[in-house]
């Protein structure tokens, strides 16, 4: 980043220093000679350096620098700007951001401006990673892998969903059809048994893998390659747009598909710890549209997740505005138990911090225990900070960080530069030296020796269960009434067992039976130790003769090729494959609802017995129904425990007292018999996680793939929108844009579109999975002559506002008090009709009726998605009145011009006796101010106060402009 003003005019030019060679300059806050600097948390020092460097008197003022220096007195009071070094986008949230910029170019050109001015001023990386779906897996055929959900083809036209997926002998027939051919003319010989029972092996060897479009045999050269090929085919239109973006916009770097998940690529390729640009060195920092952006704090790089619209503002040169946060010092002491994995430490720390009530605060780690954590351990812990609602979990740079970057092909010169600079500005730590400890807002001490293995579930990530009490806890979940943990299964039905046939062999399902076991990207796959533990466990299990039942949907979706590389190099990948955990591709799959359908016989058995079937996954999101509609209980676990529960076939097992299974000669095998030692894990990690892994990733990323390299895209400043496209559409955010800021408009006579309760997540508001064929979005796509197979997912169609608006509040798990049962329906109050939420909103808009939403606590919790604000905005929602909001979602509402209004403490819709069927009026004053109280009046004569959650003057300005996008466009005009 170049200086924002000439050096001779910069107010802090006297702080400019240089390293020994004099070639590289930097702003040195130590030259302030202010004793407060040495006591600042290191995360605040990063904010301070950015404020000093970017101080231009406009966006960043000298007052901001002083407020940061005076952090101890100004925390939770002063509002400060932060200009990160770069922006990180993933394709689900990145595509609407880039579509908005393309539409903004059109708007600027329409008003006589220069569209080429619309460019990211902040370097932006866009990683295409969220479009992967599991069409093929080794354990079973995915009965016509369906890009858009819905039913597969007529069963008489092909094998049943439960038929296993294996190739025929050489010479299999080629698949052809109107959509083109698969280009597969020969099938390889089938590999050996994968630990399945002999009866299923014969079936596997004689069952072809089918083309998802034509139900014709294709070869089985590699499951991952076929999933990647499907990903590229179904997303070609989106990829063409991404490639246009990489050519048309300056400062945009697009990472093509099949490289890795966004947070993984950020860790392994994009993060530098320091940035050197135009002869100036400064700390690396980032904001990203993926909630896992926080993972990067494990490497000493300050970063957090923001909404798509906030990221667009940063891309266009606007700083992030934040109230100076409190910084909680998390002191780690004690030693890690050899049987405790990193995920156990992660979930243990998560529980402590969640109970500490640190929402919206920074967490910074210190203490002698930090040195025991490897860089992957730290990034795993940092990745979970959204689960305890912290903004960041920051690990300052130390010797462990430097050792990590030695493995990632950093040159010695760069490592020395990094160390010299970080020490010069006091951003380098020695955790064994307590004299370096900063002053924190508060300190929480956690003893690492207290950590024991846990899983989380069955419905929420914060509900932790010790593995030793898992069997008992699941039984209590069956007994409890339906709630966050309970399923309320009658006592006489808890022993129900349903037999079924799969691959010609009879099996039984019961409550607690595992039907999905997924080792997936997010949280764990960045950590070599836990993945290697899973692989070594699989190796010992196979050697002991243990197997996984063939009907269980097993998969391995690593965060990047690096994971596959070290699993292969260490020799454990074949054993994972033998148990069914074969690499299915790279990117977000099961975790975002992109899992393939379960075998029909399994689904029928679950429904017949009304069974609480289980999924076990190594992710960090598992809300009820997210993985599969018929799988009610889902548990987060470390990768080795995912493998263990898959072998056991049930979560209702006490690993200490009950065996995982039997050897071929009938000997009982317990988990302790096959669990690898910590020394074995560490030695394997040292032998395999080496610099060549990262070198291979870089070569793969820079080379791209043939499909991506051959994509053609238009060469023009304005994007030539295809009006027939169902993927990329110019949104209507700028349709009535003018240069003048409109006067504030009160909300008059609004109806409530929805009457919601507590814990409404972003999954409820804007689903990311497949598009149900009976939904409003499906009706739109059918009107465009698409078949259900071509629907793809909501995430893939985020560049089409017509689809995404119809997908808003389309979750089958939405609990609307107007309806009384879950589903994407609401009451159209004037007519009394029950309609799809979109259809009701559309009718209100045609009648000129503004809308509000009533909600309870924690509205908008979960992943960052900008359509959770854009969708309601386009539906005509003017305000959301709730008991409390998730901070990031509240900011997204403000950014789209929707008012987040909070009931006063102790009040809610019930205490105010609101039915939701009233009409609501919210009167706005001529001049709004942050956190101002407003009066809401109802058509029934009631009146109550709410707090407008505009935290800063910037929030007020964005709202007055009708949202952030319009504000930015006006500044360009």
JSON list of C-alpha atoms in Angstrom, two decimals, residues 657-819:
[
{"chain": "A", "resi": 657, "resn": "UNK", "atom": "CA", "xyz": [-16.54, -50.49, 27.93]},
{"chain": "A", "resi": 658, "resn": "UNK", "atom": "CA", "xyz": [-17.74, -51.58, 24.49]},
{"chain": "A", "resi": 659, "resn": "UNK", "atom": "CA", "xyz": [-15.67, -52.74, 21.51]},
{"chain": "A", "resi": 660, "resn": "UNK", "atom": "CA", "xyz": [-15.72, -50.99, 18.15]},
{"chain": "A", "resi": 661, "resn": "UNK", "atom": "CA", "xyz": [-16.04, -54.35, 16.46]},
{"chain": "A", "resi": 662, "resn": "UNK", "atom": "CA", "xyz": [-14.60, -57.81, 16.09]},
{"chain": "A", "resi": 663, "resn": "UNK", "atom": "CA", "xyz": [-11.61, -59.10, 14.21]},
{"chain": "A", "resi": 664, "resn": "UNK", "atom": "CA", "xyz": [-12.04, -61.87, 11.65]},
{"chain": "A", "resi": 665, "resn": "UNK", "atom": "CA", "xyz": [-11.34, -64.42, 14.38]},
{"chain": "A", "resi": 666, "resn": "UNK", "atom": "CA", "xyz": [-13.89, -62.89, 16.76]},
{"chain": "A", "resi": 667, "resn": "UNK", "atom": "CA", "xyz": [-11.54, -60.90, 19.01]},
{"chain": "A", "resi": 668, "resn": "UNK", "atom": "CA", "xyz": [-12.95, -57.69, 20.45]},
{"chain": "A", "resi": 669, "resn": "UNK", "atom": "CA", "xyz": [-11.20, -54.46, 19.38]},
{"chain": "A", "resi": 670, "resn": "UNK", "atom": "CA", "xyz": [-11.56, -51.36, 21.55]},
{"chain": "A", "resi": 671, "resn": "UNK", "atom": "CA", "xyz": [-10.86, -47.76, 20.56]},
{"chain": "A", "resi": 672, "resn": "UNK", "atom": "CA", "xyz": [-7.86, -47.65, 22.91]},
{"chain": "A", "resi": 673, "resn": "UNK", "atom": "CA", "xyz": [-6.35, -50.57, 20.98]},
{"chain": "A", "resi": 674, "resn": "UNK", "atom": "CA", "xyz": [-6.12, -48.62, 17.72]},
{"chain": "A", "resi": 675, "resn": "UNK", "atom": "CA", "xyz": [-5.71, -45.00, 18.91]},
{"chain": "A", "resi": 676, "resn": "UNK", "atom": "CA", "xyz": [-2.24, -43.76, 17.83]},
{"chain": "A", "resi": 677, "resn": "UNK", "atom": "CA", "xyz": [0.08, -42.29, 20.45]},
{"chain": "A", "resi": 678, "resn": "UNK", "atom": "CA", "xyz": [0.88, -38.58, 20.49]},
{"chain": "A", "resi": 679, "resn": "UNK", "atom": "CA", "xyz": [4.54, -39.39, 19.77]},
{"chain": "A", "resi": 680, "resn": "UNK", "atom": "CA", "xyz": [3.53, -41.44, 16.72]},
{"chain": "A", "resi": 681, "resn": "UNK", "atom": "CA", "xyz": [1.32, -38.61, 15.47]},
{"chain": "A", "resi": 682, "resn": "UNK", "atom": "CA", "xyz": [3.99, -35.96, 15.94]},
{"chain": "A", "resi": 683, "resn": "UNK", "atom": "CA", "xyz": [6.67, -38.06, 14.27]},
{"chain": "A", "resi": 684, "resn": "UNK", "atom": "CA", "xyz": [4.42, -38.72, 11.28]},
{"chain": "A", "resi": 685, "resn": "UNK", "atom": "CA", "xyz": [3.61, -35.02, 11.03]},
{"chain": "A", "resi": 686, "resn": "UNK", "atom": "CA", "xyz": [7.29, -34.10, 11.08]},
{"chain": "A", "resi": 687, "resn": "UNK", "atom": "CA", "xyz": [8.01, -36.64, 8.37]},
{"chain": "A", "resi": 688, "resn": "UNK", "atom": "CA", "xyz": [5.21, -35.57, 6.03]},
{"chain": "A", "resi": 689, "resn": "UNK", "atom": "CA", "xyz": [4.25, -31.92, 6.59]},
{"chain": "A", "resi": 690, "resn": "UNK", "atom": "CA", "xyz": [7.23, -30.44, 4.82]},
{"chain": "A", "resi": 691, "resn": "UNK", "atom": "CA", "xyz": [7.90, -27.57, 2.49]},
{"chain": "A", "resi": 692, "resn": "UNK", "atom": "CA", "xyz": [7.27, -29.69, -0.61]},
{"chain": "A", "resi": 693, "resn": "UNK", "atom": "CA", "xyz": [3.59, -29.84, 0.33]},
{"chain": "A", "resi": 694, "resn": "UNK", "atom": "CA", "xyz": [3.23, -26.09, 0.14]},
{"chain": "A", "resi": 695, "resn": "UNK", "atom": "CA", "xyz": [5.34, -25.95, -2.98]},
{"chain": "A", "resi": 696, "resn": "UNK", "atom": "CA", "xyz": [2.98, -28.38, -4.68]},
{"chain": "A", "resi": 697, "resn": "UNK", "atom": "CA", "xyz": [-0.01, -26.26, -3.67]},
{"chain": "A", "resi": 698, "resn": "UNK", "atom": "CA", "xyz": [1.54, -23.10, -5.08]},
{"chain": "A", "resi": 699, "resn": "UNK", "atom": "CA", "xyz": [2.36, -24.80, -8.37]},
{"chain": "A", "resi": 700, "resn": "UNK", "atom": "CA", "xyz": [-1.16, -26.17, -8.59]},
{"chain": "A", "resi": 701, "resn": "UNK", "atom": "CA", "xyz": [-2.69, -22.78, -7.85]},
{"chain": "A", "resi": 702, "resn": "UNK", "atom": "CA", "xyz": [-0.53, -20.84, -10.27]},
{"chain": "A", "resi": 703, "resn": "UNK", "atom": "CA", "xyz": [-0.97, -23.41, -13.03]},
{"chain": "A", "resi": 704, "resn": "UNK", "atom": "CA", "xyz": [-4.77, -23.54, -12.71]},
{"chain": "A", "resi": 705, "resn": "UNK", "atom": "CA", "xyz": [-6.59, -26.27, -14.59]},
{"chain": "A", "resi": 706, "resn": "UNK", "atom": "CA", "xyz": [-7.29, -26.85, -18.26]},
{"chain": "A", "resi": 707, "resn": "UNK", "atom": "CA", "xyz": [-11.02, -26.12, -17.99]},
{"chain": "A", "resi": 708, "resn": "UNK", "atom": "CA", "xyz": [-10.42, -22.78, -16.27]},
{"chain": "A", "resi": 709, "resn": "UNK", "atom": "CA", "xyz": [-7.56, -21.82, -18.56]},
{"chain": "A", "resi": 710, "resn": "UNK", "atom": "CA", "xyz": [-9.71, -22.47, -21.65]},
{"chain": "A", "resi": 711, "resn": "UNK", "atom": "CA", "xyz": [-12.74, -20.48, -20.49]},
{"chain": "A", "resi": 712, "resn": "UNK", "atom": "CA", "xyz": [-13.44, -17.54, -22.79]},
{"chain": "A", "resi": 713, "resn": "UNK", "atom": "CA", "xyz": [-14.84, -14.31, -21.40]},
{"chain": "A", "resi": 714, "resn": "UNK", "atom": "CA", "xyz": [-15.74, -10.86, -22.82]},
{"chain": "A", "resi": 715, "resn": "UNK", "atom": "CA", "xyz": [-13.07, -8.18, -22.96]},
{"chain": "A", "resi": 716, "resn": "UNK", "atom": "CA", "xyz": [-14.97, -5.02, -22.01]},
{"chain": "A", "resi": 717, "resn": "UNK", "atom": "CA", "xyz": [-15.27, -2.46, -19.20]},
{"chain": "A", "resi": 718, "resn": "UNK", "atom": "CA", "xyz": [-18.99, -3.19, -18.81]},
{"chain": "A", "resi": 719, "resn": "UNK", "atom": "CA", "xyz": [-20.24, -6.71, -18.38]},
{"chain": "A", "resi": 720, "resn": "UNK", "atom": "CA", "xyz": [-22.54, -7.79, -21.25]},
{"chain": "A", "resi": 721, "resn": "UNK", "atom": "CA", "xyz": [-25.43, -9.19, -19.21]},
{"chain": "A", "resi": 722, "resn": "UNK", "atom": "CA", "xyz": [-27.22, -12.14, -20.74]},
{"chain": "A", "resi": 723, "resn": "UNK", "atom": "CA", "xyz": [-30.91, -11.60, -20.01]},
{"chain": "A", "resi": 724, "resn": "UNK", "atom": "CA", "xyz": [-31.55, -15.30, -20.45]},
{"chain": "A", "resi": 725, "resn": "UNK", "atom": "CA", "xyz": [-29.05, -16.19, -17.76]},
{"chain": "A", "resi": 726, "resn": "UNK", "atom": "CA", "xyz": [-30.31, -17.80, -14.58]},
{"chain": "A", "resi": 727, "resn": "UNK", "atom": "CA", "xyz": [-26.94, -17.46, -12.82]},
{"chain": "A", "resi": 728, "resn": "UNK", "atom": "CA", "xyz": [-25.77, -13.90, -13.41]},
{"chain": "A", "resi": 729, "resn": "UNK", "atom": "CA", "xyz": [-28.28, -11.04, -13.40]},
{"chain": "A", "resi": 730, "resn": "UNK", "atom": "CA", "xyz": [-27.87, -7.30, -12.93]},
{"chain": "A", "resi": 731, "resn": "UNK", "atom": "CA", "xyz": [-29.51, -6.51, -9.56]},
{"chain": "A", "resi": 732, "resn": "UNK", "atom": "CA", "xyz": [-31.90, -3.62, -9.16]},
{"chain": "A", "resi": 733, "resn": "UNK", "atom": "CA", "xyz": [-30.14, -1.93, -6.23]},
{"chain": "A", "resi": 734, "resn": "UNK", "atom": "CA", "xyz": [-29.25, 1.08, -8.43]},
{"chain": "A", "resi": 735, "resn": "UNK", "atom": "CA", "xyz": [-32.46, 1.28, -10.49]},
{"chain": "A", "resi": 736, "resn": "UNK", "atom": "CA", "xyz": [-33.65, 4.56, -8.93]},
{"chain": "A", "resi": 737, "resn": "UNK", "atom": "CA", "xyz": [-30.28, 5.98, -7.96]},
{"chain": "A", "resi": 738, "resn": "UNK", "atom": "CA", "xyz": [-29.83, 9.76, -8.09]},
{"chain": "A", "resi": 739, "resn": "UNK", "atom": "CA", "xyz": [-27.08, 12.04, -6.88]},
{"chain": "A", "resi": 740, "resn": "UNK", "atom": "CA", "xyz": [-29.11, 13.61, -4.06]},
{"chain": "A", "resi": 741, "resn": "UNK", "atom": "CA", "xyz": [-29.45, 11.95, -0.66]},
{"chain": "A", "resi": 742, "resn": "UNK", "atom": "CA", "xyz": [-33.17, 11.31, -0.01]},
{"chain": "A", "resi": 743, "resn": "UNK", "atom": "CA", "xyz": [-34.85, 12.67, 3.10]},
{"chain": "A", "resi": 744, "resn": "UNK", "atom": "CA", "xyz": [-35.64, 10.08, 5.81]},
{"chain": "A", "resi": 745, "resn": "UNK", "atom": "CA", "xyz": [-38.98, 8.33, 5.31]},
{"chain": "A", "resi": 746, "resn": "UNK", "atom": "CA", "xyz": [-40.98, 7.03, 8.25]},
{"chain": "A", "resi": 747, "resn": "UNK", "atom": "CA", "xyz": [-42.51, 3.57, 8.05]},
{"chain": "A", "resi": 748, "resn": "UNK", "atom": "CA", "xyz": [-46.28, 3.97, 7.83]},
{"chain": "A", "resi": 749, "resn": "UNK", "atom": "CA", "xyz": [-48.77, 1.16, 8.34]},
{"chain": "A", "resi": 750, "resn": "UNK", "atom": "CA", "xyz": [-46.39, -1.74, 7.87]},
{"chain": "A", "resi": 751, "resn": "UNK", "atom": "CA", "xyz": [-47.46, -5.37, 8.13]},
{"chain": "A", "resi": 752, "resn": "UNK", "atom": "CA", "xyz": [-45.31, -8.06, 9.76]},
{"chain": "A", "resi": 753, "resn": "UNK", "atom": "CA", "xyz": [-44.08, -10.44, 7.08]},
{"chain": "A", "resi": 754, "resn": "UNK", "atom": "CA", "xyz": [-42.91, -12.96, 9.70]},
{"chain": "A", "resi": 755, "resn": "UNK", "atom": "CA", "xyz": [-43.32, -13.47, 13.43]},
{"chain": "A", "resi": 756, "resn": "UNK", "atom": "CA", "xyz": [-40.21, -15.38, 14.53]},
{"chain": "A", "resi": 757, "resn": "UNK", "atom": "CA", "xyz": [-38.77, -16.71, 17.78]},
{"chain": "A", "resi": 758, "resn": "UNK", "atom": "CA", "xyz": [-35.24, -17.04, 19.15]},
{"chain": "A", "resi": 759, "resn": "UNK", "atom": "CA", "xyz": [-32.09, -18.26, 17.39]},
{"chain": "A", "resi": 760, "resn": "UNK", "atom": "CA", "xyz": [-33.13, -17.50, 13.81]},
{"chain": "A", "resi": 761, "resn": "UNK", "atom": "CA", "xyz": [-29.96, -18.32, 11.90]},
{"chain": "A", "resi": 762, "resn": "UNK", "atom": "CA", "xyz": [-28.67, -17.21, 8.54]},
{"chain": "A", "resi": 763, "resn": "UNK", "atom": "CA", "xyz": [-29.51, -20.74, 7.34]},
{"chain": "A", "resi": 764, "resn": "UNK", "atom": "CA", "xyz": [-33.16, -19.97, 8.11]},
{"chain": "A", "resi": 765, "resn": "UNK", "atom": "CA", "xyz": [-33.03, -16.60, 6.36]},
{"chain": "A", "resi": 766, "resn": "UNK", "atom": "CA", "xyz": [-31.00, -17.50, 3.29]},
{"chain": "A", "resi": 767, "resn": "UNK", "atom": "CA", "xyz": [-30.38, -21.23, 2.75]},
{"chain": "A", "resi": 768, "resn": "UNK", "atom": "CA", "xyz": [-27.18, -22.27, 0.98]},
{"chain": "A", "resi": 769, "resn": "UNK", "atom": "CA", "xyz": [-28.08, -25.83, 0.02]},
{"chain": "A", "resi": 770, "resn": "UNK", "atom": "CA", "xyz": [-30.06, -27.34, -2.84]},
{"chain": "A", "resi": 771, "resn": "UNK", "atom": "CA", "xyz": [-33.23, -25.73, -4.18]},
{"chain": "A", "resi": 772, "resn": "UNK", "atom": "CA", "xyz": [-36.34, -27.72, -3.25]},
{"chain": "A", "resi": 773, "resn": "UNK", "atom": "CA", "xyz": [-38.51, -28.41, -6.30]},
{"chain": "A", "resi": 774, "resn": "UNK", "atom": "CA", "xyz": [-41.66, -27.08, -4.59]},
{"chain": "A", "resi": 775, "resn": "UNK", "atom": "CA", "xyz": [-40.09, -23.75, -3.60]},
{"chain": "A", "resi": 776, "resn": "UNK", "atom": "CA", "xyz": [-40.68, -20.28, -5.02]},
{"chain": "A", "resi": 777, "resn": "UNK", "atom": "CA", "xyz": [-37.16, -20.32, -6.47]},
{"chain": "A", "resi": 778, "resn": "UNK", "atom": "CA", "xyz": [-37.92, -23.64, -8.18]},
{"chain": "A", "resi": 779, "resn": "UNK", "atom": "CA", "xyz": [-41.07, -22.19, -9.75]},
{"chain": "A", "resi": 780, "resn": "UNK", "atom": "CA", "xyz": [-38.97, -19.35, -11.16]},
{"chain": "A", "resi": 781, "resn": "UNK", "atom": "CA", "xyz": [-36.33, -21.71, -12.57]},
{"chain": "A", "resi": 782, "resn": "UNK", "atom": "CA", "xyz": [-39.00, -23.99, -14.03]},
{"chain": "A", "resi": 783, "resn": "UNK", "atom": "CA", "xyz": [-40.48, -20.94, -15.75]},
{"chain": "A", "resi": 784, "resn": "UNK", "atom": "CA", "xyz": [-37.05, -20.49, -17.34]},
{"chain": "A", "resi": 785, "resn": "UNK", "atom": "CA", "xyz": [-37.33, -24.05, -18.69]},
{"chain": "A", "resi": 786, "resn": "UNK", "atom": "CA", "xyz": [-34.80, -25.59, -16.36]},
{"chain": "A", "resi": 787, "resn": "UNK", "atom": "CA", "xyz": [-35.27, -29.09, -15.03]},
{"chain": "A", "resi": 788, "resn": "UNK", "atom": "CA", "xyz": [-34.81, -29.89, -11.32]},
{"chain": "A", "resi": 789, "resn": "UNK", "atom": "CA", "xyz": [-31.46, -31.50, -12.16]},
{"chain": "A", "resi": 790, "resn": "UNK", "atom": "CA", "xyz": [-30.27, -28.12, -13.42]},
{"chain": "A", "resi": 791, "resn": "UNK", "atom": "CA", "xyz": [-31.38, -26.08, -10.39]},
{"chain": "A", "resi": 792, "resn": "UNK", "atom": "CA", "xyz": [-27.93, -26.29, -8.70]},
{"chain": "A", "resi": 793, "resn": "UNK", "atom": "CA", "xyz": [-27.87, -24.70, -5.23]},
{"chain": "A", "resi": 794, "resn": "UNK", "atom": "CA", "xyz": [-28.79, -21.34, -3.73]},
{"chain": "A", "resi": 795, "resn": "UNK", "atom": "CA", "xyz": [-25.13, -20.68, -3.09]},
{"chain": "A", "resi": 796, "resn": "UNK", "atom": "CA", "xyz": [-24.27, -21.21, -6.75]},
{"chain": "A", "resi": 797, "resn": "UNK", "atom": "CA", "xyz": [-27.04, -18.82, -7.84]},
{"chain": "A", "resi": 798, "resn": "UNK", "atom": "CA", "xyz": [-26.19, -15.91, -5.55]},
{"chain": "A", "resi": 799, "resn": "UNK", "atom": "CA", "xyz": [-25.45, -13.84, -8.62]},
{"chain": "A", "resi": 800, "resn": "UNK", "atom": "CA", "xyz": [-29.17, -13.92, -9.53]},
{"chain": "A", "resi": 801, "resn": "UNK", "atom": "CA", "xyz": [-31.29, -11.66, -7.34]},
{"chain": "A", "resi": 802, "resn": "UNK", "atom": "CA", "xyz": [-34.53, -13.21, -8.65]},
{"chain": "A", "resi": 803, "resn": "UNK", "atom": "CA", "xyz": [-33.52, -16.64, -7.33]},
{"chain": "A", "resi": 804, "resn": "UNK", "atom": "CA", "xyz": [-32.06, -15.37, -4.08]},
{"chain": "A", "resi": 805, "resn": "UNK", "atom": "CA", "xyz": [-35.04, -13.18, -3.21]},
{"chain": "A", "resi": 806, "resn": "UNK", "atom": "CA", "xyz": [-37.31, -16.17, -3.75]},
{"chain": "A", "resi": 807, "resn": "UNK", "atom": "CA", "xyz": [-34.95, -18.24, -1.64]},
{"chain": "A", "resi": 808, "resn": "UNK", "atom": "CA", "xyz": [-35.12, -15.82, 1.28]},
{"chain": "A", "resi": 809, "resn": "UNK", "atom": "CA", "xyz": [-36.81, -17.48, 4.27]},
{"chain": "A", "resi": 810, "resn": "UNK", "atom": "CA", "xyz": [-37.18, -20.67, 2.18]},
{"chain": "A", "resi": 811, "resn": "UNK", "atom": "CA", "xyz": [-35.78, -22.95, 4.90]},
{"chain": "A", "resi": 812, "resn": "UNK", "atom": "CA", "xyz": [-37.88, -25.98, 5.80]},
{"chain": "A", "resi": 813, "resn": "UNK", "atom": "CA", "xyz": [-36.81, -25.41, 9.41]},
{"chain": "A", "resi": 814, "resn": "UNK", "atom": "CA", "xyz": [-38.17, -21.85, 9.63]},
{"chain": "A", "resi": 815, "resn": "UNK", "atom": "CA", "xyz": [-40.46, -21.56, 12.68]},
{"chain": "A", "resi": 816, "resn": "UNK", "atom": "CA", "xyz": [-43.00, -18.82, 11.95]},
{"chain": "A", "resi": 817, "resn": "UNK", "atom": "CA", "xyz": [-45.49, -18.18, 14.75]},
{"chain": "A", "resi": 818, "resn": "UNK", "atom": "CA", "xyz": [-48.10, -17.14, 12.21]},
{"chain": "A", "resi": 819, "resn": "UNK", "atom": "CA", "xyz": [-48.15, -20.74, 10.93]}
]
